[in-house]
Tab-separated table of C-alpha atoms in Angstrom:
chain	number	residue	atom	x	y	z
A	1	MET	CA	87.274	120.543	49.499
A	2	ASN	CA	85.971	117.237	48.223
A	3	ASN	CA	88.709	114.650	48.545
A	4	PRO	CA	87.614	111.194	47.293
A	5	PHE	CA	90.327	109.585	49.425
A	6	ILE	CA	88.826	111.046	52.603
A	7	ASN	CA	85.339	109.888	51.648
A	8	GLU	CA	86.724	106.408	51.032
A	9	ILE	CA	88.300	106.395	54.504
A	10	LEU	CA	85.019	107.477	56.098
A	11	GLN	CA	83.027	104.768	54.318
A	12	THR	CA	85.524	102.086	55.336
A	13	THR	CA	86.022	103.219	58.924
A	14	THR	CA	82.527	103.933	60.212
A	15	SER	CA	78.867	103.878	59.259
A	16	THR	CA	78.162	106.909	61.470
A	17	SER	CA	80.124	109.828	60.075
A	18	SER	CA	79.302	112.021	63.074
A	19	THR	CA	81.754	110.015	65.213
A	20	ILE	CA	84.641	111.133	62.976
A	21	ILE	CA	85.698	114.772	63.196
A	22	LYS	CA	86.904	116.162	59.877
A	23	LYS	CA	88.539	119.584	60.037
A	24	GLU	CA	89.580	121.267	56.778
A	25	LEU	CA	92.372	123.857	56.870
A	26	LEU	CA	94.327	126.129	54.552
A	27	ILE	CA	97.958	126.374	55.558
A	28	ASP	CA	101.333	127.890	54.539
A	29	ARG	CA	102.122	131.606	54.311
A	30	ASP	CA	99.599	132.320	51.553
A	31	LYS	CA	96.946	129.952	52.939
A	32	SER	CA	96.933	128.151	49.621
A	33	THR	CA	97.556	124.521	50.621
A	34	PRO	CA	94.436	122.575	51.663
A	35	ILE	CA	94.756	119.810	54.235
A	36	THR	CA	92.264	117.754	56.227
A	37	ILE	CA	92.665	116.614	59.832
A	38	MET	CA	90.611	113.593	60.879
A	39	TYR	CA	90.158	111.863	64.216
A	40	SER	CA	87.607	109.865	66.187
A	41	GLN	CA	86.289	112.179	68.872
A	42	SER	CA	85.801	109.501	71.560
A	43	THR	CA	89.282	107.985	71.408
A	44	VAL	CA	91.697	110.945	71.203
A	45	ASP	CA	93.280	113.401	73.573
A	46	LYS	CA	92.039	116.749	72.232
A	47	ASP	CA	94.684	118.661	74.188
A	48	ILE	CA	97.389	116.945	72.146
A	49	ILE	CA	95.586	117.798	68.907
A	50	ASN	CA	95.147	121.465	69.841
A	51	ARG	CA	98.660	121.908	71.267
A	52	ASP	CA	100.818	119.794	68.932
A	53	ILE	CA	98.892	119.800	65.633
A	54	LEU	CA	96.426	122.648	65.180
A	55	ASN	CA	98.392	125.420	66.901
A	56	PRO	CA	101.720	124.789	65.084
A	57	ILE	CA	100.087	124.341	61.681
A	58	MET	CA	97.600	127.234	61.877
A	59	HIS	CA	99.653	129.888	63.704
A	60	ASN	CA	103.338	129.073	63.416
A	61	PHE	CA	103.644	127.640	59.915
A	62	ASN	CA	104.243	130.823	57.916
A	63	VAL	CA	106.396	129.496	55.062
A	64	LEU	CA	105.748	128.272	51.544
A	65	PHE	CA	106.238	124.657	50.534
A	66	PRO	CA	109.391	124.401	48.389
A	67	LYS	CA	108.976	123.040	44.903
A	68	ASP	CA	109.902	119.424	44.137
A	69	ILE	CA	109.668	118.366	47.780
A	70	ASP	CA	107.384	115.921	49.544
A	71	LYS	CA	104.856	118.039	51.441
A	72	TYR	CA	104.329	115.313	54.022
A	73	GLU	CA	108.000	115.075	54.925
A	74	PHE	CA	108.396	118.853	54.931
A	75	LEU	CA	105.422	119.325	57.257
A	76	ILE	CA	106.764	116.734	59.721
A	77	LYS	CA	110.232	118.280	59.743
A	78	VAL	CA	109.138	121.916	60.017
A	79	ALA	CA	105.737	122.201	61.673
A	80	LEU	CA	104.857	119.196	63.845
A	81	PRO	CA	106.536	119.177	67.295
A	82	VAL	CA	105.758	115.503	67.934
A	83	CYS	CA	108.059	112.505	68.017
A	84	ASN	CA	105.551	109.887	66.889
A	85	ALA	CA	104.351	111.222	63.516
A	86	VAL	CA	104.812	108.834	60.586
A	87	ILE	CA	103.857	108.818	56.930
A	88	GLU	CA	101.642	105.887	55.949
A	89	THR	CA	100.650	104.808	52.432
A	90	SER	CA	98.767	101.602	53.279
A	91	PHE	CA	95.030	102.243	53.134
A	92	SER	CA	94.181	99.506	55.640
A	93	GLU	CA	96.767	100.799	58.118
A	94	ILE	CA	95.411	104.332	57.775
A	95	CYS	CA	91.871	103.139	58.537
A	96	ASN	CA	93.043	101.026	61.491
A	97	SER	CA	94.948	103.994	62.896
A	98	LEU	CA	91.856	106.197	62.737
A	99	ARG	CA	89.779	103.533	64.503
A	100	SER	CA	92.342	103.104	67.264
A	101	GLY	CA	92.415	106.797	68.182
A	102	LYS	CA	95.194	108.279	66.070
A	103	THR	CA	94.896	111.495	64.088
A	104	LEU	CA	95.286	111.704	60.298
A	105	ILE	CA	96.696	114.676	58.364
A	106	ILE	CA	95.936	114.404	54.639
A	107	PHE	CA	96.892	116.776	51.825
A	108	ASP	CA	94.323	117.310	49.101
A	109	GLY	CA	95.066	115.183	46.038
A	110	TYR	CA	97.184	112.552	47.803
A	111	ARG	CA	96.430	108.957	48.844
A	112	LYS	CA	98.599	108.840	51.925
A	113	SER	CA	98.527	110.349	55.382
A	114	ILE	CA	100.550	111.585	58.319
A	115	ILE	CA	99.555	109.565	61.384
A	116	VAL	CA	100.018	111.160	64.796
A	117	ASP	CA	99.583	109.147	67.982
A	118	THR	CA	96.885	110.963	69.987
A	119	ILE	CA	95.321	107.898	71.621
A	120	SER	CA	93.609	108.532	74.935
A	121	PHE	CA	91.889	105.593	76.609
A	122	THR	CA	91.155	105.250	80.307
A	123	TYR	CA	92.669	102.124	81.844
A	124	ARG	CA	93.008	101.000	85.410
A	125	SER	CA	96.391	101.489	87.031
A	126	VAL	CA	98.866	98.656	87.552
A	127	SER	CA	98.008	96.675	90.697
A	128	SER	CA	98.765	93.318	92.336
A	129	PRO	CA	98.165	90.067	90.406
A	130	THR	CA	94.919	88.273	91.228
A	131	LEU	CA	95.184	85.179	89.012
A	132	THR	CA	98.787	84.485	90.075
A	133	PRO	CA	99.066	85.758	93.658
A	134	THR	CA	102.461	85.659	95.360
A	135	LEU	CA	103.904	86.468	98.774
A	136	SER	CA	107.550	87.313	98.128
A	137	SER	CA	107.608	88.156	94.408
A	138	SER	CA	106.735	91.204	92.355
A	139	LYS	CA	103.320	92.807	92.907
A	140	GLU	CA	103.148	94.211	89.376
A	141	ASP	CA	100.397	92.812	87.180
A	142	LEU	CA	99.571	93.225	83.518
A	143	ASN	CA	97.022	95.754	82.309
A	144	GLU	CA	94.222	96.035	79.743
A	145	SER	CA	96.417	98.501	77.854
A	146	LEU	CA	98.552	96.717	75.274
A	147	ASP	CA	101.064	99.576	75.213
A	148	THR	CA	101.460	99.377	78.998
A	149	ASN	CA	102.084	95.636	78.837
A	150	ILE	CA	104.658	96.027	76.065
A	151	SER	CA	106.443	98.718	78.083
A	152	ILE	CA	106.555	96.355	81.082
A	153	PHE	CA	108.220	93.658	78.988
A	154	LYS	CA	110.717	96.099	77.479
A	155	ARG	CA	111.569	97.510	80.888
A	156	ARG	CA	112.041	94.092	82.489
A	157	PHE	CA	113.699	92.356	79.508
A	158	LYS	CA	116.161	94.626	77.710
A	159	ASP	CA	117.645	92.090	75.287
A	160	HIS	CA	117.822	93.375	71.710
A	161	ASN	CA	116.696	89.942	70.470
A	162	LEU	CA	113.191	90.508	71.843
A	163	VAL	CA	110.805	90.379	68.870
A	164	ILE	CA	107.290	91.857	68.912
A	165	ASP	CA	105.102	90.596	66.068
A	166	LYS	CA	101.950	92.691	65.657
A	167	ASN	CA	98.667	91.216	64.430
A	168	VAL	CA	95.011	92.217	64.156
A	169	VAL	CA	92.331	89.607	64.916
A	170	GLY	CA	88.602	89.963	64.291
A	171	ARG	CA	86.956	91.196	61.105
A	172	ARG	CA	84.780	93.660	63.021
A	173	SER	CA	86.463	94.108	66.403
A	174	LYS	CA	89.951	94.697	64.881
A	175	THR	CA	91.596	93.581	68.118
A	176	ASN	CA	95.347	94.121	68.341
A	177	VAL	CA	97.339	91.020	69.264
A	178	ASN	CA	101.091	91.035	69.866
A	179	ILE	CA	103.308	87.947	69.828
A	180	LEU	CA	106.548	88.232	71.805
A	181	TYR	CA	109.533	85.898	71.708
A	182	VAL	CA	113.323	85.982	71.999
A	183	LYS	CA	114.745	85.464	68.529
A	184	ASP	CA	117.904	83.561	69.510
A	185	VAL	CA	116.211	81.438	72.191
A	186	ALA	CA	112.668	80.446	71.194
A	187	ASN	CA	112.031	77.348	69.108
A	188	PRO	CA	111.364	78.678	65.565
A	189	ASN	CA	108.902	75.869	64.835
A	190	VAL	CA	106.805	76.860	67.849
A	191	VAL	CA	106.986	80.547	66.882
A	192	ASP	CA	105.893	79.874	63.298
A	193	ASN	CA	103.125	77.545	64.484
A	194	VAL	CA	101.663	80.119	66.862
A	195	ILE	CA	101.891	82.972	64.329
A	196	GLU	CA	100.231	80.886	61.605
A	197	LYS	CA	97.368	79.789	63.856
A	198	ILE	CA	96.658	83.341	65.027
A	199	ALA	CA	96.812	84.677	61.471
A	200	ALA	CA	94.364	81.974	60.358
A	201	ILE	CA	91.653	83.051	62.834
A	202	ASP	CA	88.711	84.365	60.805
A	203	VAL	CA	86.056	85.509	63.279
A	204	ASP	CA	84.116	88.753	63.412
A	205	ASN	CA	84.740	89.559	67.086
A	206	ILE	CA	87.194	88.428	69.728
A	207	GLN	CA	87.724	90.135	73.079
A	208	SER	CA	89.182	87.501	75.408
A	209	LEU	CA	92.626	85.936	75.455
A	210	GLY	CA	91.020	82.720	76.686
A	211	ALA	CA	88.794	82.679	73.598
A	212	LEU	CA	91.836	83.279	71.398
A	213	GLN	CA	93.557	80.281	72.976
A	214	GLN	CA	90.597	78.052	72.126
A	215	TYR	CA	90.780	79.125	68.476
A	216	ILE	CA	94.443	78.115	68.186
A	217	GLU	CA	94.361	74.946	70.314
A	218	GLU	CA	94.872	71.624	68.570
A	219	PHE	CA	92.909	69.606	71.152
A	220	SER	CA	89.898	71.746	72.019
A	221	TYR	CA	88.027	68.971	73.825
A	222	ASN	CA	90.899	68.074	76.129
A	223	ILE	CA	90.104	69.095	79.687
A	224	ILE	CA	93.757	69.763	80.529
A	225	PRO	CA	94.773	73.412	79.878
A	226	GLN	CA	97.318	73.626	77.050
A	227	GLY	CA	98.432	77.216	77.588
A	228	TYR	CA	99.673	78.944	80.718
A	229	LEU	CA	97.636	82.078	81.441
A	230	THR	CA	99.083	84.580	83.927
A	231	ASP	CA	98.532	88.182	84.972
A	232	SER	CA	101.872	88.521	86.757
A	233	ALA	CA	104.476	90.575	84.907
A	234	GLU	CA	107.321	88.697	86.585
A	235	SER	CA	105.888	85.302	85.673
A	236	ALA	CA	105.324	86.293	82.027
A	237	VAL	CA	108.868	87.647	81.638
A	238	ASP	CA	110.295	84.471	83.210
A	239	LYS	CA	108.381	82.362	80.682
A	240	LEU	CA	109.696	84.573	77.879
A	241	ALA	CA	113.286	84.053	79.031
A	242	GLU	CA	112.733	80.281	79.140
A	243	GLY	CA	112.056	80.311	75.409
A	244	LYS	CA	108.273	80.491	75.332
A	245	VAL	CA	106.069	82.519	73.027
A	246	ILE	CA	104.004	85.182	74.809
A	247	VAL	CA	100.674	86.336	73.383
A	248	LEU	CA	99.238	89.686	74.519
A	249	MET	CA	95.836	91.041	73.509
A	250	GLU	CA	94.459	94.543	73.664
A	251	GLY	CA	91.862	94.763	76.433
A	252	SER	CA	93.037	91.602	78.207
A	253	PRO	CA	95.136	91.909	81.405
A	254	TYR	CA	96.714	88.483	80.890
A	255	ALA	CA	99.608	86.905	79.029
A	256	LEU	CA	99.226	83.563	77.263
A	257	CYS	CA	102.475	81.578	77.499
A	258	LEU	CA	102.953	78.865	74.856
A	259	PRO	CA	103.691	76.003	74.933
A	260	ALA	CA	102.779	74.845	78.444
A	261	LEU	CA	104.199	71.910	80.377
A	262	PHE	CA	102.264	69.793	82.846
A	263	VAL	CA	104.569	70.380	85.824
A	264	GLU	CA	104.626	74.178	85.538
A	265	PHE	CA	100.954	74.403	86.501
A	266	PHE	CA	102.063	73.332	89.970
A	267	HIS	CA	104.936	75.809	90.200
A	268	SER	CA	104.709	79.168	91.931
A	269	LEU	CA	106.773	82.329	91.643
A	270	ASP	CA	107.520	82.037	95.341
A	271	ASP	CA	109.385	78.793	94.624
A	272	TYR	CA	112.228	80.839	93.140
A	273	SER	CA	112.244	83.401	95.933
A	274	ASN	CA	112.350	80.854	98.760
A	275	ARG	CA	115.090	78.430	99.703
A	276	SER	CA	115.348	75.284	97.610
A	277	ILE	CA	114.346	72.965	100.477
A	278	THR	CA	111.205	74.908	101.380
A	279	ALA	CA	110.305	75.337	97.706
A	280	SER	CA	110.716	71.601	97.081
A	281	PHE	CA	108.583	70.765	100.101
A	282	ALA	CA	105.823	73.089	98.879
A	283	ARG	CA	105.910	71.513	95.412
A	284	LEU	CA	105.683	67.985	96.791
A	285	LEU	CA	102.668	69.072	98.841
A	286	ARG	CA	100.985	70.390	95.695
A	287	PHE	CA	101.521	67.160	93.762
A	288	LEU	CA	100.301	65.171	96.754
A	289	ALA	CA	97.227	67.416	96.924
A	290	THR	CA	96.594	66.745	93.219
A	291	ILE	CA	96.617	62.998	93.806
A	292	ILE	CA	94.286	63.376	96.786
A	293	VAL	CA	91.805	65.555	94.848
A	294	ILE	CA	91.489	62.980	92.070
A	295	THR	CA	91.684	59.719	93.995
A	296	MET	CA	90.441	60.127	97.589
A	297	PRO	CA	86.659	60.360	96.884
A	298	SER	CA	86.884	57.388	94.488
A	299	LEU	CA	88.926	55.293	96.918
A	300	TYR	CA	86.409	55.985	99.674
A	301	ILE	CA	83.607	54.689	97.444
A	302	ILE	CA	85.594	51.567	96.549
A	303	LEU	CA	86.570	50.779	100.144
A	304	THR	CA	83.089	51.264	101.586
A	305	LYS	CA	81.095	49.637	98.776
A	306	PHE	CA	83.267	46.977	97.140
A	307	ASN	CA	86.377	46.213	99.182
A	308	PRO	CA	85.898	46.964	102.886
A	309	ASP	CA	88.224	44.033	103.607
A	310	LEU	CA	91.138	46.170	102.435
A	311	LEU	CA	90.653	48.518	105.380
A	312	VAL	CA	92.399	48.008	108.687
A	313	ASP	CA	90.015	46.492	111.263
A	314	LYS	CA	90.311	49.569	113.481
A	315	PHE	CA	88.863	51.731	110.699
A	316	VAL	CA	86.042	49.425	109.581
A	317	GLN	CA	83.922	49.597	112.715
A	318	PRO	CA	83.953	53.436	113.058
A	319	ILE	CA	82.937	53.827	109.419
A	320	VAL	CA	80.162	51.244	109.787
A	321	ASN	CA	78.879	52.965	112.924
A	322	SER	CA	78.928	56.381	111.282
A	323	ARG	CA	76.878	55.087	108.347
A	324	GLN	CA	74.056	53.632	110.411
A	325	GLY	CA	70.763	55.289	109.503
A	326	ILE	CA	72.221	57.027	106.409
A	327	PRO	CA	69.744	56.637	103.484
A	328	LEU	CA	72.263	57.518	100.756
A	329	SER	CA	74.881	55.201	99.285
A	330	PRO	CA	78.565	56.147	99.660
A	331	PHE	CA	78.596	57.313	96.040
A	332	LEU	CA	75.571	59.584	96.454
A	333	GLU	CA	76.995	60.977	99.706
A	334	ILE	CA	80.256	62.025	98.085
A	335	PHE	CA	78.670	63.085	94.793
A	336	VAL	CA	76.005	65.277	96.400
A	337	MET	CA	78.446	66.961	98.771
A	338	GLU	CA	80.992	67.589	95.999
A	339	LEU	CA	78.220	69.053	93.858
A	340	ILE	CA	77.120	71.345	96.696
A	341	VAL	CA	80.709	72.527	97.140
A	342	GLU	CA	80.931	73.378	93.437
A	343	LEU	CA	77.620	75.254	93.650
A	344	LEU	CA	78.943	77.292	96.583
A	345	ARG	CA	82.148	78.042	94.694
A	346	GLU	CA	80.373	79.217	91.574
A	347	GLY	CA	77.915	81.226	93.635
A	348	GLY	CA	80.783	82.917	95.453
A	349	THR	CA	82.509	83.943	92.197
A	350	SER	CA	79.388	85.738	90.908
A	351	LEU	CA	79.190	87.948	93.996
A	352	PRO	CA	81.510	90.728	95.233
A	353	SER	CA	84.705	89.197	96.635
A	354	LYS	CA	84.089	89.851	100.342
A	355	VAL	CA	80.422	88.868	100.158
A	356	GLY	CA	81.237	85.764	98.099
A	357	GLN	CA	83.908	84.530	100.520
A	358	THR	CA	81.676	85.065	103.539
A	359	LEU	CA	78.705	83.401	101.843
A	360	SER	CA	80.751	80.364	100.812
A	361	ILE	CA	82.183	79.815	104.304
A	362	VAL	CA	78.927	80.356	106.196
A	363	SER	CA	76.890	78.304	103.731
A	364	GLY	CA	79.376	75.446	103.880
A	365	ILE	CA	79.260	75.339	107.687
A	366	ILE	CA	75.467	75.547	107.840
A	367	ILE	CA	74.835	72.975	105.093
A	368	GLY	CA	77.457	70.554	106.440
A	369	ASP	CA	76.131	70.743	109.999
A	370	ALA	CA	72.529	70.403	108.847
A	371	ALA	CA	73.395	67.371	106.720
A	372	LEU	CA	75.072	65.683	109.675
A	373	GLN	CA	72.297	66.463	112.126
A	374	SER	CA	69.599	65.170	109.768
A	375	LYS	CA	71.706	62.036	109.023
A	376	ILE	CA	71.690	62.602	105.282
A	377	ILE	CA	75.456	62.087	105.065
A	378	SER	CA	77.951	60.406	107.351
A	379	PRO	CA	80.827	62.169	109.175
A	380	SER	CA	83.395	60.061	107.298
A	381	ALA	CA	82.005	61.193	103.912
A	382	LEU	CA	82.035	64.821	105.032
A	383	PHE	CA	85.640	64.382	106.168
A	384	ILE	CA	86.664	63.013	102.742
A	385	VAL	CA	84.937	65.886	100.927
A	386	GLY	CA	86.532	68.454	103.258
A	387	ILE	CA	90.034	67.078	102.642
A	388	SER	CA	89.416	67.113	98.875
A	389	VAL	CA	88.221	70.723	98.968
A	390	VAL	CA	91.211	71.891	101.012
A	391	CYS	CA	93.639	70.161	98.629
A	392	THR	CA	92.279	72.108	95.645
A	393	PHE	CA	93.442	75.315	97.352
A	394	LEU	CA	97.060	74.129	97.148
A	395	ILE	CA	97.102	74.119	93.341
A	396	PRO	CA	98.465	77.569	92.360
A	397	ASN	CA	97.016	77.641	88.840
A	398	TYR	CA	93.261	78.240	88.852
A	399	ARG	CA	92.623	76.699	85.428
A	400	MET	CA	94.415	73.477	86.338
A	401	ALA	CA	92.579	73.362	89.684
A	402	LEU	CA	89.279	73.747	87.823
A	403	SER	CA	90.178	70.855	85.503
A	404	LEU	CA	91.125	68.583	88.402
A	405	ARG	CA	87.865	69.403	90.199
A	406	LEU	CA	85.987	68.229	87.116
A	407	ILE	CA	88.144	65.125	86.538
A	408	LYS	CA	87.253	63.618	89.907
A	409	PHE	CA	83.558	63.249	88.943
A	410	PRO	CA	84.194	60.711	86.113
A	411	PHE	CA	86.551	58.904	88.488
A	412	MET	CA	83.774	58.592	91.082
A	413	ILE	CA	81.305	57.302	88.471
A	414	LEU	CA	83.786	54.692	87.190
A	415	SER	CA	84.654	53.601	90.721
A	416	ASN	CA	80.980	53.290	91.720
A	417	THR	CA	80.163	51.291	88.585
A	418	PHE	CA	83.160	48.983	88.199
A	419	GLY	CA	84.965	49.248	91.509
A	420	LEU	CA	88.753	48.981	91.551
A	421	ILE	CA	88.835	48.041	87.857
A	422	GLY	CA	87.010	51.280	86.951
A	423	PHE	CA	89.378	53.300	89.140
A	424	VAL	CA	92.462	51.775	87.471
A	425	THR	CA	90.887	52.330	84.046
A	426	GLY	CA	90.352	56.006	84.858
A	427	ILE	CA	93.980	56.376	85.970
A	428	TYR	CA	95.147	54.712	82.745
A	429	ILE	CA	93.011	56.985	80.547
A	430	LEU	CA	94.150	60.106	82.394
A	431	LEU	CA	97.859	59.245	82.230
A	432	THR	CA	97.583	58.230	78.579
A	433	THR	CA	95.904	61.528	77.746
A	434	ILE	CA	98.542	63.575	79.566
A	435	PHE	CA	101.600	61.760	78.237
A	436	ASN	CA	100.324	61.620	74.639
A	437	LEU	CA	99.458	65.324	74.532
A	438	ASN	CA	101.665	67.304	72.167
A	439	VAL	CA	101.290	71.096	72.180
A	440	TYR	CA	102.828	73.051	69.265
A	441	GLY	CA	105.329	70.279	68.660
A	442	VAL	CA	106.342	70.027	72.339
A	443	ASP	CA	105.512	67.068	74.580
A	444	PHE	CA	103.176	68.188	77.347
A	445	ALA	CA	104.547	65.713	79.886
A	446	CYS	CA	107.929	64.123	79.310
A	447	PHE	CA	110.672	64.001	81.914
A	448	TYR	CA	114.400	64.262	81.249
A	449	SER	CA	117.056	63.922	83.912
A	450	ASP	CA	118.247	67.533	83.514
A	451	ASP	CA	114.684	68.862	83.736
A	452	MET	CA	114.006	66.980	86.960
A	453	LYS	CA	116.010	69.609	88.849
A	454	ASP	CA	113.089	71.992	88.365
A	455	SER	CA	110.057	69.732	88.068
A	456	PHE	CA	108.718	67.942	91.134
A	457	ILE	CA	111.366	69.569	93.292
A	458	ARG	CA	113.423	72.738	92.875
A	459	SER	CA	117.144	72.292	93.127
A	460	LYS	CA	119.361	75.213	94.036
A	461	LEU	CA	119.439	77.912	91.380
A	462	GLN	CA	123.164	77.435	90.677
A	463	THR	CA	122.439	73.978	89.246
A	464	LEU	CA	119.710	75.137	86.829
A	465	ILE	CA	122.149	75.632	84.000
A	466	LYS	CA	120.009	74.579	81.031
A	467	ARG	CA	116.605	75.662	79.840
A	468	PRO	CA	113.910	72.944	79.743
A	469	ILE	CA	114.921	70.380	77.131
A	470	LEU	CA	111.291	69.893	76.063
A	471	PHE	CA	111.144	73.409	74.602
A	472	LYS	CA	113.923	72.575	72.086
A	473	THR	CA	115.255	76.116	72.324
A	474	ILE	CA	118.060	77.490	70.162
A	475	ASP	CA	120.113	78.717	73.108
A	476	LYS	CA	119.920	75.914	75.648
A	477	ILE	CA	122.151	77.493	78.317
A	478	ARG	CA	120.749	80.088	80.721
A	479	LEU	CA	123.454	79.982	83.400
A	480	SER	CA	127.154	79.964	82.696
A	481	ASN	CA	128.785	76.996	84.391
A	482	THR	CA	131.902	78.964	85.301
A	483	PRO	CA	133.505	78.376	88.681
A	484	LYS	CA	131.727	79.960	91.614
A	485	LYS	CA	134.629	82.328	92.298
A	486	LYS	CA	134.302	83.901	88.838
A	487	ARG	CA	130.531	84.352	88.810
A	488	GLY	CA	129.540	87.983	88.593
A	489	GLU	CA	132.844	89.060	87.033
A	490	ASN	CA	133.288	90.311	83.503
A	491	TYR	CA	134.642	87.280	81.653
A	492	ASN	CA	136.199	89.421	78.937
A	493	GLU	CA	138.440	91.195	81.391
A	494	LYS	CA	141.425	89.600	83.036
A	495	LYS	CA	141.771	89.765	86.737
A	496	SER	CA	144.351	92.262	87.726
């Protein structure tokens, strides 16, 4: 059999024909109907093909095809004991299905195919989140398998308004990307904006969700992250219910939640599992830690170099005594130690987790003690650096913590060059950048009175009636404000 349609599929799908198995058969009672079965040998489950395709067609299909009937539909209804066989006429979809691990059944003389899902890839099992660790929340993370991630969302969020928009990104990689949103909640302008930007990506290969985010960002050079990346299934579903757009990519165990707000980078899943008072206290500590990370090294430089008169007299003499015999300026002390800390951090991430943690701790102790003993840095400078390092651990979002660690270096340079004026200028530039940032039509940092209940503090859950106003969602109410006595009852039924 020489089917031009099959040759066209082979030429479009692969340059190495040996990777595609092409099996030609004669079926029906008289063995008079030629068909071709095609699949990629490295991406299919051969047991499914043998059990559910070859065996029924070759041994159990002993009838003739009726006249004036679609052979494809008849074969599906009579011979194929599978629930996921579909007839496809789109040539591009047929080729994509073959690449992804599905099996094609093609009748001679036709330009369409039966597609049977026989995909078999090896993925790691679902485990605990590593990017978004929690203590009292769900331990279920997302997976590299796109189908597994979609099943997690459907299992956790059973609303019929959940929409899954399927896309393919990458001219050569053909990476599957799914966009999820709740039709009657999400802001349609945000949804359309995200879909258009993803559809406009014209690159040959893309494998990372972080790379995808950079292609669709409006402000690529802004150091502040503009999308919330999480590997926690619970966190991603919560963002979906708030009215966000969720982007999932095949091969990436993360969910990209768009648009992002400034305050949510300092929120944790545990905030909603703990009591409101303890959750609010933890949030205030995180925001305080953020201020300390950015400002404390710069303030130390200003107070020791430019304005020591602003210090209380009891603090001036100890600092002066500790700096006797130190060859480095306050700026170089802080800058060098902060740089060493960043080197230890990056070195620890490139090693196995246990080895990296041990190396970072031991190296920090040895280097810090050696620097003190050799009088290269002063104890007060080491204290400032230590406090700054500890405060970065309080920020729950790694990408925001990484941005803040980088922001403090320009602050130190401005403070060392211009003193208090440079420090104030840096604060002004940073605040202006944050408050003027607009992500997919949503203000990145803008505070409304209703949103303040779940911003810097977390009020009790019964008062969080509305979704964040900044998202401009269609359905703004997430909690019915019925009296407490009636909560949990069926409102359509009268009390007996």
